[in-house]
Amino acid sequence: MFGNRALKLENQQLRERLNMFLQVRDSLGQKMMHLMLDAQGRIVTANHNFLAELQAETSAVTAKSLLDLVPVHLRQTDHCQKLQTALQQGQVYVGAWQIENQQRQQFWLRAGLCPVRSHDGKIDHFELYANNLTRTIENSQQHDALIRAMQRSMAVIEFDMQGHVLAANELFLRAMGYQLADIQGKHHRMFCPPEITHSAEYQQFWQQLQQGQFVAARFRRVDRAGREVWLEASYNPIQNAMGHYVKVVKFATVITEQIRQEQEVATAASVAFDTSNLTDQSARQGMQVMNDTVAVMNALETQMAKAVDNINDLANQSQLIGAIIQSISSIADQTNLLALNAAIEAARAGDQGRGFAVVADEVRQLASRTSAATVEIAAVVNRNQQLSQSAVAIIEGSQQQAMQVNGLVSQVRTVIDDIQLAAKKVVDAVSQFANRINTTR
C-alpha cells in the first residue's frame, strides 16, 4: 500500500514536471522559430514562425540537412563549423549563423541547439530554437563598417568625460607626432596652446561636452614639436546602455595646409583690399584734380575770350589812330605846301618879305617834322595792328587747345569714373570674401 502511494506521488510529480516542460516548449514555439532535427541533423518539423521568417513552404525544408540551408560560401566559417561539430558530437550549441531561402535571401539566426537523448543515452533528436537577428546584425555590421571607414580616413581620439585620453588611432597619432603611450591618460589640454586652455571658453567647451552637447568647429592645436596644427573636428559625447555619458569621441580631419592657403589668400585679399581702397582714393583725388583743371581751363578760356575782345578793341583803336595820322599827315603836307608858297611870295616881296620868309621856313620845317613823325607813328600803329592780329591768332589757337584739353579732361574723367567704380566693386568683393574667410575659421 505504501509503495503504491509513493509510486502515485512520483508519477504525479513527473506529470507536473512534464506539463511544465510542455508549457515552456509551447511558449517557446509560439514566440520563436523552431526546428526539430533527427539524430543526423535533418529537419523533421518546422514551426510556423520558422517558415514565415524564411518565406518557405514545409516541403522546401523538410528532410533537408540543417547545413543545407547555409549558403555554400559560408559553410567554412567559424560559426558554421561550430554548429556542424555540435551536430556530429551531440553537443549544445548557442550562436549566430546564416541561412538562405529558395529566393537566395540570407538571414542571420541567433539559435540554441539542444540534443535530446533516449533512455540509453543515444541522440534521439535535436531541438533548435532561434530568433531572426538579420536586421540587428546587418545594422551592427554597417555600424562597424562605418566606424572602420572613419578610422581609416579620419583622425580619431577618445577621452573620458573629464578630458583624459583613452585611445587614439594611427592617423591622429601621426598628425600630432605621438605614440599612444605618450598621450594615454594625459589631459586634452596637452594638445592646446596655453592661451586656449587658460580661457573661459575652454572651460565652457568641456562643460558642454559633459552635458551631452556635441561641439563641431575648426580647432587650433599644437603637435609634439610645438608646431601649429589645424583640425576640422567634432567632439561627440557617447552614452552607455544606461543612458549615461561615458566618453567623448573626436573625429577630425587635418586642415593645416588648407588654413595656411586661406591665410595666404586672406593676406592677398587684404592687400587687394588696401590697394583697391588706395586706388579708389587716388581716383577720387584724380577726379578732384580733373574737376579743378576743368574749372581752371574754363576760366582761362573765358579770360582768353576777353583778351581777344580787348585786342580787337585795340586793333580798332589802332585803325582810328591810323585815320587820324593820315589826317595829320595830309594837314602837314598842306602846311608844307603853304609854307613853300609863302616863301616864294616872300622872295618876291624882297626886303619887306624877309621876316615872313623866316616864319614860312620855320613853318615848313615844322610841317616836315610833323610829316616825318606821322610816318613813324603810322609805322608803329601798323606794327601794333600786326602784333594785335598775331596775338588774336595765338589766343584763338590757345582757345582751341583749351577746348581740346577740356575734351581730353572729360574723357579722362570718364576713365577715372570707370576706375573708381571698378575699384569700389573690388573693395566690396574683397571685403565680402575676407568676411567669409573669417567666419569659417
PDB file of C-alpha atoms in Angstrom, residues 8-132:
ATOM      1  CA  LYS A   8       1.484   7.536  -7.483  1.00  0.00           C
ATOM      2  CA  LEU A   9       3.140  10.569  -5.876  1.00  0.00           C
ATOM      3  CA  GLU A  10       6.213  10.185  -8.058  1.00  0.00           C
ATOM      4  CA  ASN A  11       4.012   9.730 -11.113  1.00  0.00           C
ATOM      5  CA  GLN A  12       2.086  12.861 -10.208  1.00  0.00           C
ATOM      6  CA  GLN A  13       5.300  14.843  -9.822  1.00  0.00           C
ATOM      7  CA  LEU A  14       6.590  13.578 -13.145  1.00  0.00           C
ATOM      8  CA  ARG A  15       3.332  14.555 -14.842  1.00  0.00           C
ATOM      9  CA  GLU A  16       3.561  18.022 -13.348  1.00  0.00           C
ATOM     10  CA  ARG A  17       7.152  18.406 -14.487  1.00  0.00           C
ATOM     11  CA  LEU A  18       6.226  17.115 -17.951  1.00  0.00           C
ATOM     12  CA  ASN A  19       3.340  19.553 -18.073  1.00  0.00           C
ATOM     13  CA  MET A  20       5.692  22.371 -17.092  1.00  0.00           C
ATOM     14  CA  PHE A  21       8.183  21.405 -19.799  1.00  0.00           C
ATOM     15  CA  LEU A  22       5.397  21.176 -22.362  1.00  0.00           C
ATOM     16  CA  GLN A  23       4.201  24.650 -21.404  1.00  0.00           C
ATOM     17  CA  VAL A  24       7.728  26.002 -21.778  1.00  0.00           C
ATOM     18  CA  ARG A  25       8.087  24.266 -25.149  1.00  0.00           C
ATOM     19  CA  ASP A  26       4.736  25.562 -26.358  1.00  0.00           C
ATOM     20  CA  SER A  27       5.564  29.090 -25.207  1.00  0.00           C
ATOM     21  CA  LEU A  28       8.929  28.977 -26.949  1.00  0.00           C
ATOM     22  CA  GLY A  29       7.286  27.563 -30.068  1.00  0.00           C
ATOM     23  CA  GLN A  30       4.773  30.401 -30.132  1.00  0.00           C
ATOM     24  CA  LYS A  31       7.363  33.152 -29.793  1.00  0.00           C
ATOM     25  CA  MET A  32      10.409  31.696 -31.524  1.00  0.00           C
ATOM     26  CA  MET A  33      11.426  29.882 -34.674  1.00  0.00           C
ATOM     27  CA  HIS A  34      11.590  26.118 -34.010  1.00  0.00           C
ATOM     28  CA  LEU A  35      13.038  23.127 -35.785  1.00  0.00           C
ATOM     29  CA  MET A  36      13.146  19.506 -34.744  1.00  0.00           C
ATOM     30  CA  LEU A  37      16.064  17.618 -36.278  1.00  0.00           C
ATOM     31  CA  ASP A  38      16.728  13.900 -36.371  1.00  0.00           C
ATOM     32  CA  ALA A  39      19.940  12.450 -34.996  1.00  0.00           C
ATOM     33  CA  GLN A  40      21.717  13.153 -38.320  1.00  0.00           C
ATOM     34  CA  GLY A  41      20.693  16.813 -38.335  1.00  0.00           C
ATOM     35  CA  ARG A  42      17.926  16.514 -40.932  1.00  0.00           C
ATOM     36  CA  ILE A  43      14.829  18.681 -40.455  1.00  0.00           C
ATOM     37  CA  VAL A  44      11.808  16.733 -39.264  1.00  0.00           C
ATOM     38  CA  THR A  45       9.430  19.576 -38.486  1.00  0.00           C
ATOM     39  CA  ALA A  46       9.476  23.356 -38.779  1.00  0.00           C
ATOM     40  CA  ASN A  47       7.014  25.579 -36.979  1.00  0.00           C
ATOM     41  CA  HIS A  48       5.008  28.409 -38.489  1.00  0.00           C
ATOM     42  CA  ASN A  49       7.402  31.099 -37.264  1.00  0.00           C
ATOM     43  CA  PHE A  50      10.365  29.481 -38.991  1.00  0.00           C
ATOM     44  CA  LEU A  51       8.509  29.060 -42.287  1.00  0.00           C
ATOM     45  CA  ALA A  52       7.117  32.595 -42.151  1.00  0.00           C
ATOM     46  CA  GLU A  53      10.505  34.210 -41.473  1.00  0.00           C
ATOM     47  CA  LEU A  54      12.117  32.296 -44.344  1.00  0.00           C
ATOM     48  CA  GLN A  55       9.075  32.748 -46.607  1.00  0.00           C
ATOM     49  CA  ALA A  56       9.218  28.986 -47.245  1.00  0.00           C
ATOM     50  CA  GLU A  57       6.858  26.038 -47.531  1.00  0.00           C
ATOM     51  CA  THR A  58       7.161  22.950 -45.324  1.00  0.00           C
ATOM     52  CA  SER A  59       8.176  20.821 -48.305  1.00  0.00           C
ATOM     53  CA  ALA A  60      11.071  23.149 -49.056  1.00  0.00           C
ATOM     54  CA  VAL A  61      12.806  22.420 -45.755  1.00  0.00           C
ATOM     55  CA  THR A  62      11.565  19.037 -44.524  1.00  0.00           C
ATOM     56  CA  ALA A  63      14.124  16.207 -44.765  1.00  0.00           C
ATOM     57  CA  LYS A  64      16.902  18.642 -45.606  1.00  0.00           C
ATOM     58  CA  SER A  65      20.031  18.775 -43.542  1.00  0.00           C
ATOM     59  CA  LEU A  66      20.252  21.891 -41.424  1.00  0.00           C
ATOM     60  CA  LEU A  67      23.606  22.634 -43.039  1.00  0.00           C
ATOM     61  CA  ASP A  68      21.947  22.597 -46.478  1.00  0.00           C
ATOM     62  CA  LEU A  69      20.258  25.865 -45.505  1.00  0.00           C
ATOM     63  CA  VAL A  70      23.654  27.504 -45.071  1.00  0.00           C
ATOM     64  CA  PRO A  71      24.994  29.225 -48.239  1.00  0.00           C
ATOM     65  CA  VAL A  72      27.841  27.212 -49.757  1.00  0.00           C
ATOM     66  CA  HIS A  73      30.384  30.021 -49.457  1.00  0.00           C
ATOM     67  CA  LEU A  74      29.638  30.348 -45.722  1.00  0.00           C
ATOM     68  CA  ARG A  75      29.909  26.674 -44.720  1.00  0.00           C
ATOM     69  CA  GLN A  76      33.566  27.019 -43.777  1.00  0.00           C
ATOM     70  CA  THR A  77      33.028  29.951 -41.444  1.00  0.00           C
ATOM     71  CA  ASP A  78      33.742  29.570 -37.758  1.00  0.00           C
ATOM     72  CA  HIS A  79      30.032  29.807 -36.911  1.00  0.00           C
ATOM     73  CA  CYS A  80      29.061  27.011 -39.289  1.00  0.00           C
ATOM     74  CA  GLN A  81      31.964  24.786 -38.252  1.00  0.00           C
ATOM     75  CA  LYS A  82      30.941  25.023 -34.592  1.00  0.00           C
ATOM     76  CA  LEU A  83      27.337  24.170 -35.497  1.00  0.00           C
ATOM     77  CA  GLN A  84      28.476  21.182 -37.538  1.00  0.00           C
ATOM     78  CA  THR A  85      30.671  19.940 -34.680  1.00  0.00           C
ATOM     79  CA  ALA A  86      27.756  20.232 -32.238  1.00  0.00           C
ATOM     80  CA  LEU A  87      25.540  18.140 -34.539  1.00  0.00           C
ATOM     81  CA  GLN A  88      28.214  15.490 -35.036  1.00  0.00           C
ATOM     82  CA  GLN A  89      29.091  15.209 -31.361  1.00  0.00           C
ATOM     83  CA  GLY A  90      25.634  15.725 -29.940  1.00  0.00           C
ATOM     84  CA  GLN A  91      26.568  18.898 -28.093  1.00  0.00           C
ATOM     85  CA  VAL A  92      24.698  22.007 -27.095  1.00  0.00           C
ATOM     86  CA  TYR A  93      25.327  24.944 -29.417  1.00  0.00           C
ATOM     87  CA  VAL A  94      24.387  28.578 -28.959  1.00  0.00           C
ATOM     88  CA  GLY A  95      25.431  31.119 -31.548  1.00  0.00           C
ATOM     89  CA  ALA A  96      24.643  33.108 -34.660  1.00  0.00           C
ATOM     90  CA  TRP A  97      24.837  31.745 -38.205  1.00  0.00           C
ATOM     91  CA  GLN A  98      23.465  32.467 -41.630  1.00  0.00           C
ATOM     92  CA  ILE A  99      20.962  30.563 -43.760  1.00  0.00           C
ATOM     93  CA  GLU A 100      19.191  31.345 -47.011  1.00  0.00           C
ATOM     94  CA  ASN A 101      15.804  30.533 -48.512  1.00  0.00           C
ATOM     95  CA  GLN A 102      14.914  29.394 -52.010  1.00  0.00           C
ATOM     96  CA  GLN A 103      14.895  33.011 -53.202  1.00  0.00           C
ATOM     97  CA  ARG A 104      18.563  33.339 -52.169  1.00  0.00           C
ATOM     98  CA  GLN A 105      17.666  35.753 -49.414  1.00  0.00           C
ATOM     99  CA  GLN A 106      20.037  35.432 -46.489  1.00  0.00           C
ATOM    100  CA  PHE A 107      19.083  35.580 -42.816  1.00  0.00           C
ATOM    101  CA  TRP A 108      21.001  35.752 -39.563  1.00  0.00           C
ATOM    102  CA  LEU A 109      19.681  33.418 -36.849  1.00  0.00           C
ATOM    103  CA  ARG A 110      20.561  33.520 -33.192  1.00  0.00           C
ATOM    104  CA  ALA A 111      19.944  29.884 -32.227  1.00  0.00           C
ATOM    105  CA  GLY A 112      20.198  27.403 -29.421  1.00  0.00           C
ATOM    106  CA  LEU A 113      20.664  23.736 -30.398  1.00  0.00           C
ATOM    107  CA  CYS A 114      19.836  21.119 -27.733  1.00  0.00           C
ATOM    108  CA  PRO A 115      20.406  17.358 -28.189  1.00  0.00           C
ATOM    109  CA  VAL A 116      17.621  15.129 -26.815  1.00  0.00           C
ATOM    110  CA  ARG A 117      18.788  11.680 -25.740  1.00  0.00           C
ATOM    111  CA  SER A 118      16.829   8.464 -25.248  1.00  0.00           C
ATOM    112  CA  HIS A 119      16.971   6.443 -22.050  1.00  0.00           C
ATOM    113  CA  ASP A 120      20.028   4.597 -23.342  1.00  0.00           C
ATOM    114  CA  GLY A 121      21.960   7.870 -23.843  1.00  0.00           C
ATOM    115  CA  LYS A 122      21.824   7.888 -27.627  1.00  0.00           C
ATOM    116  CA  ILE A 123      20.792  11.012 -29.572  1.00  0.00           C
ATOM    117  CA  ASP A 124      17.122  10.756 -30.346  1.00  0.00           C
ATOM    118  CA  HIS A 125      16.767  14.149 -31.989  1.00  0.00           C
ATOM    119  CA  PHE A 126      17.728  17.835 -31.709  1.00  0.00           C
ATOM    120  CA  GLU A 127      15.564  20.759 -30.700  1.00  0.00           C
ATOM    121  CA  LEU A 128      16.528  24.135 -32.181  1.00  0.00           C
ATOM    122  CA  TYR A 129      15.033  27.454 -31.142  1.00  0.00           C
ATOM    123  CA  ALA A 130      16.045  30.645 -32.897  1.00  0.00           C
ATOM    124  CA  ASN A 131      15.349  34.334 -33.409  1.00  0.00           C
ATOM    125  CA  ASN A 132      15.777  36.257 -36.644  1.00  0.00           C
TER     126      ASN A 132
END
